[in-house]
Coordinates of C-alpha atoms and ligand atoms in Angstrom, one line a residue:
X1 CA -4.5 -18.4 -31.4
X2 CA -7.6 -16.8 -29.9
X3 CA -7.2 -14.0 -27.0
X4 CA -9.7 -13.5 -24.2
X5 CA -10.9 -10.1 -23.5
X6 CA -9.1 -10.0 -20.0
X7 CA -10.9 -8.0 -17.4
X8 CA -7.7 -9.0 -14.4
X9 CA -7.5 -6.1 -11.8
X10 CA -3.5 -6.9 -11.9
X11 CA -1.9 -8.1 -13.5
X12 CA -4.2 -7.2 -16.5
X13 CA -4.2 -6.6 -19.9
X14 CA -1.8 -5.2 -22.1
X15 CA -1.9 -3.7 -25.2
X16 CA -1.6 -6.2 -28.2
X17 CA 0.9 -3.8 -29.8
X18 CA 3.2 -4.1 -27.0
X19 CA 3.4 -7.9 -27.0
X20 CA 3.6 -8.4 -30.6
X21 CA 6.6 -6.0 -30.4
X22 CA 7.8 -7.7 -27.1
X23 CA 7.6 -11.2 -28.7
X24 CA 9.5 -9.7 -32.1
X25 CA 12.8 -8.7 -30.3
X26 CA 12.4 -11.0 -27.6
X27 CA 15.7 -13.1 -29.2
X28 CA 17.3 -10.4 -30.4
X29 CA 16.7 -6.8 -29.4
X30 CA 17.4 -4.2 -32.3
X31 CA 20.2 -6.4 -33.4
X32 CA 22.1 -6.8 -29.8
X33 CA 22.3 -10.6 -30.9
X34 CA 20.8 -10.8 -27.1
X35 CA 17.2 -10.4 -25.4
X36 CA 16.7 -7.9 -23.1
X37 CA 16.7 -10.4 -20.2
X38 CA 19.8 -11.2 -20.7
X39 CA 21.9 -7.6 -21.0
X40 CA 23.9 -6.1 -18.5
X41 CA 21.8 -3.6 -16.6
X42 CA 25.2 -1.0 -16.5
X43 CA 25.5 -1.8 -20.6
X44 CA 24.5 0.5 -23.1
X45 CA 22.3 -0.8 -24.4
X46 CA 20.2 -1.2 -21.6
X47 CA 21.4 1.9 -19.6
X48 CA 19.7 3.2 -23.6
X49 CA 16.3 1.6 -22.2
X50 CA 16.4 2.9 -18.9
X51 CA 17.0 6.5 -20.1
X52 CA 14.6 7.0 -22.5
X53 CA 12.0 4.9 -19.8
X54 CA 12.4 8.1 -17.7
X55 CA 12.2 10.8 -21.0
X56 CA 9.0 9.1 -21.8
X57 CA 7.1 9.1 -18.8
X58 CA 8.5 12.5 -18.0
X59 CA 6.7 13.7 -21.4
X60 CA 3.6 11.9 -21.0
X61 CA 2.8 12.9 -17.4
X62 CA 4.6 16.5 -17.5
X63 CA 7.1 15.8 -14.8
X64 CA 8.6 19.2 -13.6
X65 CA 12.4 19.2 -13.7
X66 CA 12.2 19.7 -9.6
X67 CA 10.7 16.5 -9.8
X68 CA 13.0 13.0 -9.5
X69 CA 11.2 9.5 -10.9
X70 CA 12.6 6.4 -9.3
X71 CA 11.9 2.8 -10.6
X72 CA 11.3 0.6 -7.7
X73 CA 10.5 -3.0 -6.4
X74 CA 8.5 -4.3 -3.3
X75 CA 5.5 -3.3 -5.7
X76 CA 2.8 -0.5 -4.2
X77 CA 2.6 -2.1 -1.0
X78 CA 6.5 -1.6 -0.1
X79 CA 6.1 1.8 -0.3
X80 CA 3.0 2.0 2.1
X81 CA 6.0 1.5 4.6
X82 CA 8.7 3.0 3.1
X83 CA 7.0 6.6 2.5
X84 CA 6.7 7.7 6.4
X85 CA 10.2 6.4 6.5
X86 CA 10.5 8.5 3.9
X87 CA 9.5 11.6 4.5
X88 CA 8.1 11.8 8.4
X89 CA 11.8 13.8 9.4
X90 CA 11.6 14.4 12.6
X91 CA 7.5 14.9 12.8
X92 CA 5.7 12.0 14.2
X93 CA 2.4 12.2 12.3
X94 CA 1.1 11.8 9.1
X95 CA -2.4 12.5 7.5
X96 CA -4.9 10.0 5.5
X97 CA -8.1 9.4 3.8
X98 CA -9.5 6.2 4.4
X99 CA -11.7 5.6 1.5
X100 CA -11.0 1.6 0.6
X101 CA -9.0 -0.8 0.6
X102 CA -6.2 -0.1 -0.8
X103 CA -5.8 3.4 1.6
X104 CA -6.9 1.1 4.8
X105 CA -3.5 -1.0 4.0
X106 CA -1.2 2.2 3.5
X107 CA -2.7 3.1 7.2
X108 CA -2.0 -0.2 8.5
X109 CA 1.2 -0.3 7.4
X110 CA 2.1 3.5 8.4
X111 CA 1.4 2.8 12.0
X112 CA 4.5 1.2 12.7
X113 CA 6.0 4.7 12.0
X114 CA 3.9 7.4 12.2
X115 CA 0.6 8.3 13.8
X116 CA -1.3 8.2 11.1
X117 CA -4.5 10.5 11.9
X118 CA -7.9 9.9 9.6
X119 CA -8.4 13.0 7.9
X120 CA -11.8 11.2 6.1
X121 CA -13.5 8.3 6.2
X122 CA -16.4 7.0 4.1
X123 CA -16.2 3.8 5.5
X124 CA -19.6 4.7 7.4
X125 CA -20.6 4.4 3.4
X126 CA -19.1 1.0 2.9
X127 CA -16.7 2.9 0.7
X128 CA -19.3 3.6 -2.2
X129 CA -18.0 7.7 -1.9
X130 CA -15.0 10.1 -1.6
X131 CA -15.8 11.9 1.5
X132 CA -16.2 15.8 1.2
X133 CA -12.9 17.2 0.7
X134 CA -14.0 20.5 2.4
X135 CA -14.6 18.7 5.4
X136 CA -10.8 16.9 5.4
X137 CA -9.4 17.4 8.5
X138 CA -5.6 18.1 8.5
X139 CA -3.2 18.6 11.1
X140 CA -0.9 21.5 9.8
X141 CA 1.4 19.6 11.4
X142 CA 2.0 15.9 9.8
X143 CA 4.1 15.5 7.2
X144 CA 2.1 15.1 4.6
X145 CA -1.5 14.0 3.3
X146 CA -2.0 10.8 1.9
X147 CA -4.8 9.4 -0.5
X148 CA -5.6 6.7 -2.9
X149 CA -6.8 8.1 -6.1
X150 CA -8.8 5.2 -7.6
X151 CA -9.5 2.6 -4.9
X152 CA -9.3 -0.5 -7.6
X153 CA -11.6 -3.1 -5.1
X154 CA -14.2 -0.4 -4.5
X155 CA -14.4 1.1 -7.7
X156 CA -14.4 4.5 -6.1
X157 CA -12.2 7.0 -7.8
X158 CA -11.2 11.0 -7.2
X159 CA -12.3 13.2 -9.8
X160 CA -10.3 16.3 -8.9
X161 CA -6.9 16.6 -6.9
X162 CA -7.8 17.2 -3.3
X163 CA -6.2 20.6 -1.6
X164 CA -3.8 19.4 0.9
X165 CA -4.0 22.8 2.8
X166 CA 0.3 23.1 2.4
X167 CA 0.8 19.4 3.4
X168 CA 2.8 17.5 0.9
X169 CA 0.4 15.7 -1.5
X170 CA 1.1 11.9 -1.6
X171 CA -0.8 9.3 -3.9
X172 CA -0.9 6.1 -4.6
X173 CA -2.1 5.8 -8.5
X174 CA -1.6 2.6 -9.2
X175 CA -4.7 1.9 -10.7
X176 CA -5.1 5.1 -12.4
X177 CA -1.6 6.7 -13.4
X178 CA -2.0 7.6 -16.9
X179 CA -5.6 7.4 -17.7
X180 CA -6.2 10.9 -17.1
X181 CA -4.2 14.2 -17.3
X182 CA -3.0 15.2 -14.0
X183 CA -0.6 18.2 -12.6
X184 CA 2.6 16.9 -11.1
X185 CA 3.2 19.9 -9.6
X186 CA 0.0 19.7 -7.2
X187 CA 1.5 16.5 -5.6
X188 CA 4.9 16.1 -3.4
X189 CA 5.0 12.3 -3.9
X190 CA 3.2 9.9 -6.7
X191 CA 3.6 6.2 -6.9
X192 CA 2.3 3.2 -8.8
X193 CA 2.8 -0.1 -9.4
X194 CA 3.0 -1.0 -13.1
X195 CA 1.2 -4.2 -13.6
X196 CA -2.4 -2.1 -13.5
X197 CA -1.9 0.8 -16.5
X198 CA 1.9 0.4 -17.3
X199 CA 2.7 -3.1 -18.1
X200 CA 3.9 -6.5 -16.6
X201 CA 4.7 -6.5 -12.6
X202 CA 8.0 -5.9 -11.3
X203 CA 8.0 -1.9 -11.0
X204 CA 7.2 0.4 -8.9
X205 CA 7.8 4.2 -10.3
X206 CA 8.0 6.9 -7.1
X207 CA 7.7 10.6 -8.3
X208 CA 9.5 13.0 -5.8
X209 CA 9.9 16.1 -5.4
X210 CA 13.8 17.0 -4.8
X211 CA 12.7 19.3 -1.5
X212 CA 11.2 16.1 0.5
X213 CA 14.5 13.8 -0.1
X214 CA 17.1 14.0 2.7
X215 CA 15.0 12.5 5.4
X216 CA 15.0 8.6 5.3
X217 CA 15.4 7.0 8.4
X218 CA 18.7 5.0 8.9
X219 CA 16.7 2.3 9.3
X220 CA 15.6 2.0 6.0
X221 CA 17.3 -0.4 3.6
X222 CA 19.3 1.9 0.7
X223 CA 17.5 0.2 -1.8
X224 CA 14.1 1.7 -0.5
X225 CA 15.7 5.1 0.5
X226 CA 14.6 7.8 -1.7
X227 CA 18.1 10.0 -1.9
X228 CA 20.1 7.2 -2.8
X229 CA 18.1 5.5 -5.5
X230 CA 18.0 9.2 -6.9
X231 CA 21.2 9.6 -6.7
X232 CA 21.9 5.9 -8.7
X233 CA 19.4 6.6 -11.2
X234 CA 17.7 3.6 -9.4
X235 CA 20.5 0.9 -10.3
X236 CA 21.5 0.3 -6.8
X237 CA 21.1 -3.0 -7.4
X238 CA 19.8 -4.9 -10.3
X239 CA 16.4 -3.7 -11.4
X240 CA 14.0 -5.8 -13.3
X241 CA 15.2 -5.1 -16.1
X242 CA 12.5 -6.9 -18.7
X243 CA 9.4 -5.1 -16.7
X244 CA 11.5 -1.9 -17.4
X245 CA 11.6 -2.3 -21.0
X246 CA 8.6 -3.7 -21.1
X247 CA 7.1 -0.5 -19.0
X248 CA 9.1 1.2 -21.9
X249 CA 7.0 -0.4 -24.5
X250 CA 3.6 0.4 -22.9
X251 CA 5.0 4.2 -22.8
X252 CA 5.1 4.1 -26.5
X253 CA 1.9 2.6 -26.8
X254 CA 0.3 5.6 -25.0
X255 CA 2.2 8.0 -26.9
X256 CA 1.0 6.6 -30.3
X257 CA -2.6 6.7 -28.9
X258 CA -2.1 10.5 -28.7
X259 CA -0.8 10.3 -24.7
X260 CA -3.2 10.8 -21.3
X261 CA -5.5 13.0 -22.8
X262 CA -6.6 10.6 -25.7
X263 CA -6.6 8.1 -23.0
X264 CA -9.0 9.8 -20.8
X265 CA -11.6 10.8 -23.7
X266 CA -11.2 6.8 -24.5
X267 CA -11.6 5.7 -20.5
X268 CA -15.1 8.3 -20.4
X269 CA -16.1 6.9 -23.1
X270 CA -15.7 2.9 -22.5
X271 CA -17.1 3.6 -18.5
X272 CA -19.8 5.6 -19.5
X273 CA -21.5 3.1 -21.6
X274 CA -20.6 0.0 -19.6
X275 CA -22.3 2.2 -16.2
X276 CA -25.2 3.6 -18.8
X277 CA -25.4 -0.8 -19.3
X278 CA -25.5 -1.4 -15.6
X279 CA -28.0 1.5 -14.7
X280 CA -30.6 0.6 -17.3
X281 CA -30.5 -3.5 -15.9
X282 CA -32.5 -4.6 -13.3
X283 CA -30.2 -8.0 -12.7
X284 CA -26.9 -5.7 -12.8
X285 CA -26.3 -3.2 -9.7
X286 CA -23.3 -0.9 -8.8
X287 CA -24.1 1.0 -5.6
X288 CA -20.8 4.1 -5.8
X289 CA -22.4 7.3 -6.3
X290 CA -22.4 8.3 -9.5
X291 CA -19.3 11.2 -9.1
X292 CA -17.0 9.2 -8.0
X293 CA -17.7 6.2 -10.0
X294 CA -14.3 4.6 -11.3
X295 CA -13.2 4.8 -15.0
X296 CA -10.7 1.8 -14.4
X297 CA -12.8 -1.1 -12.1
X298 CA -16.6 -1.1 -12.6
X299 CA -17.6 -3.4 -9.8
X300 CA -21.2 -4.8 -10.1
X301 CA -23.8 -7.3 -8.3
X302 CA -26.1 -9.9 -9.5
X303 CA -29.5 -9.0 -8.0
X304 CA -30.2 -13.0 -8.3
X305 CA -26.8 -14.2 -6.7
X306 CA -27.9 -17.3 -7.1
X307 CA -26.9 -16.6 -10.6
X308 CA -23.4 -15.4 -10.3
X309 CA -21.7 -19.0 -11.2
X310 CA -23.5 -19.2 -14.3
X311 CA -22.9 -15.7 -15.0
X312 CA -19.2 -16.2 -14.9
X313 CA -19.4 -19.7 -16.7
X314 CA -21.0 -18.4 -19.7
X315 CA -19.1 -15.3 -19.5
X316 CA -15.6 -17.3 -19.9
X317 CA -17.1 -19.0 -22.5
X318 CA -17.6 -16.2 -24.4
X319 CA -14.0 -15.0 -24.0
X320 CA -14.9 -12.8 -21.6
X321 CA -12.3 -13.6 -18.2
X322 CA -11.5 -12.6 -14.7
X323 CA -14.9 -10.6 -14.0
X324 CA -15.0 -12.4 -10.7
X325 CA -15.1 -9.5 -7.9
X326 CA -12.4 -9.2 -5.4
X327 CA -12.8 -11.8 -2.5
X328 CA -14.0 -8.9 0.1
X329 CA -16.4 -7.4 -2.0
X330 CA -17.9 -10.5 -3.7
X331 CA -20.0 -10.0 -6.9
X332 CA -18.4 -9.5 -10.0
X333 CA -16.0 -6.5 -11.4
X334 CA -14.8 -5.8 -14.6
X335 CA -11.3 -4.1 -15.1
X336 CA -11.3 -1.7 -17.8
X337 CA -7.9 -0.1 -17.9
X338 CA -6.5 1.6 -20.7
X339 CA -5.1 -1.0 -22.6
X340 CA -8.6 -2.7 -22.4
X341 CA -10.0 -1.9 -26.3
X342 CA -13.6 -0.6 -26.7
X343 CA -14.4 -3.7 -28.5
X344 CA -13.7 -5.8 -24.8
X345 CA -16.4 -3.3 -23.4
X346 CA -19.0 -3.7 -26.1
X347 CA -18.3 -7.4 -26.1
X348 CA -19.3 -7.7 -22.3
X349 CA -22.4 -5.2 -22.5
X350 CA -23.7 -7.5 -25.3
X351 CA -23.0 -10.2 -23.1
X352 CA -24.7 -8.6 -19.8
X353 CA -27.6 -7.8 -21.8
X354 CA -27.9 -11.4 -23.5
X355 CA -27.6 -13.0 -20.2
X356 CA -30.6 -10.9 -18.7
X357 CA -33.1 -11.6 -21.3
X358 CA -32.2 -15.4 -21.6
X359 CA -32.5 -15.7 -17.2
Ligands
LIG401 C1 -2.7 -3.2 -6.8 C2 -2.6 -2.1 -5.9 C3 -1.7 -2.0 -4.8 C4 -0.7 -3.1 -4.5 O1 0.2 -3.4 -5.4 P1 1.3 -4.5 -5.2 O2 2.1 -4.4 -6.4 O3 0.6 -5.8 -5.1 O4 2.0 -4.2 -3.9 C5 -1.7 -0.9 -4.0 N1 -2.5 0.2 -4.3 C6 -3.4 0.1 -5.2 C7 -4.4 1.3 -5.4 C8 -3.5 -1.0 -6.1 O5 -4.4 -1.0 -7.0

């Protein structure tokens, strides 16, 4: 068996650890005599799974007690509709930064719902910065602020937590949760999908503060209202139970690393030198200004695009897969989450830098 070095956006990588274990009970978990596919999701033994799913990632991010974590489906993009049903009440608009992609969707899809007002916008920019959060402007009156902390097609990431000036703080982290220490407490509403830092598809974990549940729309199906997933410890219906445990493993993964704050020194580290890589090249370009940079997707042209195909070609054949960019953006891009292993990084810098002195 040989294993590529897997640069995938999403589903991506996971830790080696985590499959090796996965694969080890996958017949018969800690003696069940059953695999975790195939348990009752109200058993014990899973119901065992679930909880300590929720302990874990409670320890690991800091999660204040005021604070309820939901495991949900639909994926990221469920909840770009489901949060101003959420939490609009009865005000009409909602606030958001438009800085790629992924925060141009959650708009889209708010509209429906809300008037979404632009507090920012570096599309002027073509999305290469994170517009100046001192001149956000936010209606005291929306319901809350809305942002996308690591924009995973641009490769444009926050650095800080912006001030929402009293407006509930609402995220969208899926391609960043858990590769840096963050305060809970600053935000009013985190989500993430799980198939970019926390394992296989299939989950989408909500963070909510208690004061903001209450106010779903009736319209809303139960299984995406807030309250009532919170009060069902998010069971109710069947939840994917494998991509739980399998989220559970990951968890434990990060843990043993020495949790988000080993994970952070490890994400500077690996982004730093494959930028440092890029910067020094003349073939190899990334145009985000250097602050906001990404630690998680370092997108990158070919100043010859004529030799992109080759790039890629020889690239797979050095186990080195999925650095073709995201269809908007073109070019190439290279996924570097935390289960991606320094070894991956230097393996694709020796590879970058091969591939500019032979062409
Ligand atoms: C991948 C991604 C999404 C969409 O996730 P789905 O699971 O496909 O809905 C949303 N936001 C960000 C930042 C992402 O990286």
């Amino acid at each position: 068996m040989t294993r590529i070095f897997n640069f995938s956006a999403g589903p991506s990588t996971l830790p080696e650890a985590v499959l090796e274990q996965a694969k080890d009970e996958m017949l018969d978990w800690r003696g069940s005599g059953m695999s975790v596919m195939e348990m009752s999701h109200r058993g014990k033994q899973f119901m065992s799974i679930a909880a300590e799913l929720e302990t874990d990632l409670r320890a690991l991010m800091n999660i204040p007690e005021n604070y309820r974590v939901l495991f949900l489906q639909g994926g990221a993009s469920a909840q770009f509709s489901f949060i101003p049903q959420n939490l609009l009440g009865d005000k009409i608009k909602a606030c958001y930064v438009k800085t790629g992609t992924w925060s141009k969707k959650a708009i889209k899809d708010a509209k429906p719902y809300c008037e979404a007002i632009i507090s920012a916008s570096s599309k002027h920019g073509h999305f290469t910065t994170i517009p100046n959060i001192s001149s956000w402007e936010i209606d005291s009156e929306a319901a809350y602020l809305h942002y996308t902390s690591n924009e995973t097609i641009h490769g444009v990431e926050f650095n800080t937590t912006p001030d929402a000036k009293g407006l509930p703080l609402v995220c969208d982290m899926s391609s960043n949760i858990l590769s840096r220490p963050i305060d809970v407490s600053e935000f009013g509403l985190i989500y993430a999908g799980s198939q970019k830092n926390m394992g296989a598809a299939g989950v989408t974990v909500v963070i909510v503060r208690d004061d903001l549940l209450g106010k779903c729309s009736k319209l809303v199906p139960p299984v995406f209202n807030y309250s009532e997933q919170a009060k069902n410890q998010s069971m109710l219906n069947t939840p994917t139970t494998y991509s739980w445990y399998l989220m559970g493993l990951v968890l434990k993964w990060v843990q043993a690393q020495g949790g988000v704050t080993a994970m952070e020194q490890r994400n500077i580290a690996k982004s730093a030198k494959l930028y440092q890589a890029i910067d020094a090249s003349t073939l190899y370009r990334n145009s985000v200004e250097i602050v906001s940079r990404s630690r998680m997707n370092v997108p990158f042209i070919l100043t010859n695009e004529a030799l992109e195909t080759e790039f890629l070609t020889a690239a797979e054949a050095a186990g080195l897969n999925e650095l073709k960019g995201h269809r908007l953006t073109g070019g190439m891009r290279a996924s570097i989450y935390n289960a991606m292993p320094e070894k991956g990084v230097d393996a694709l810098i020796s590879f970058m830098r091969e591939f500019e002195r032979t062409h």
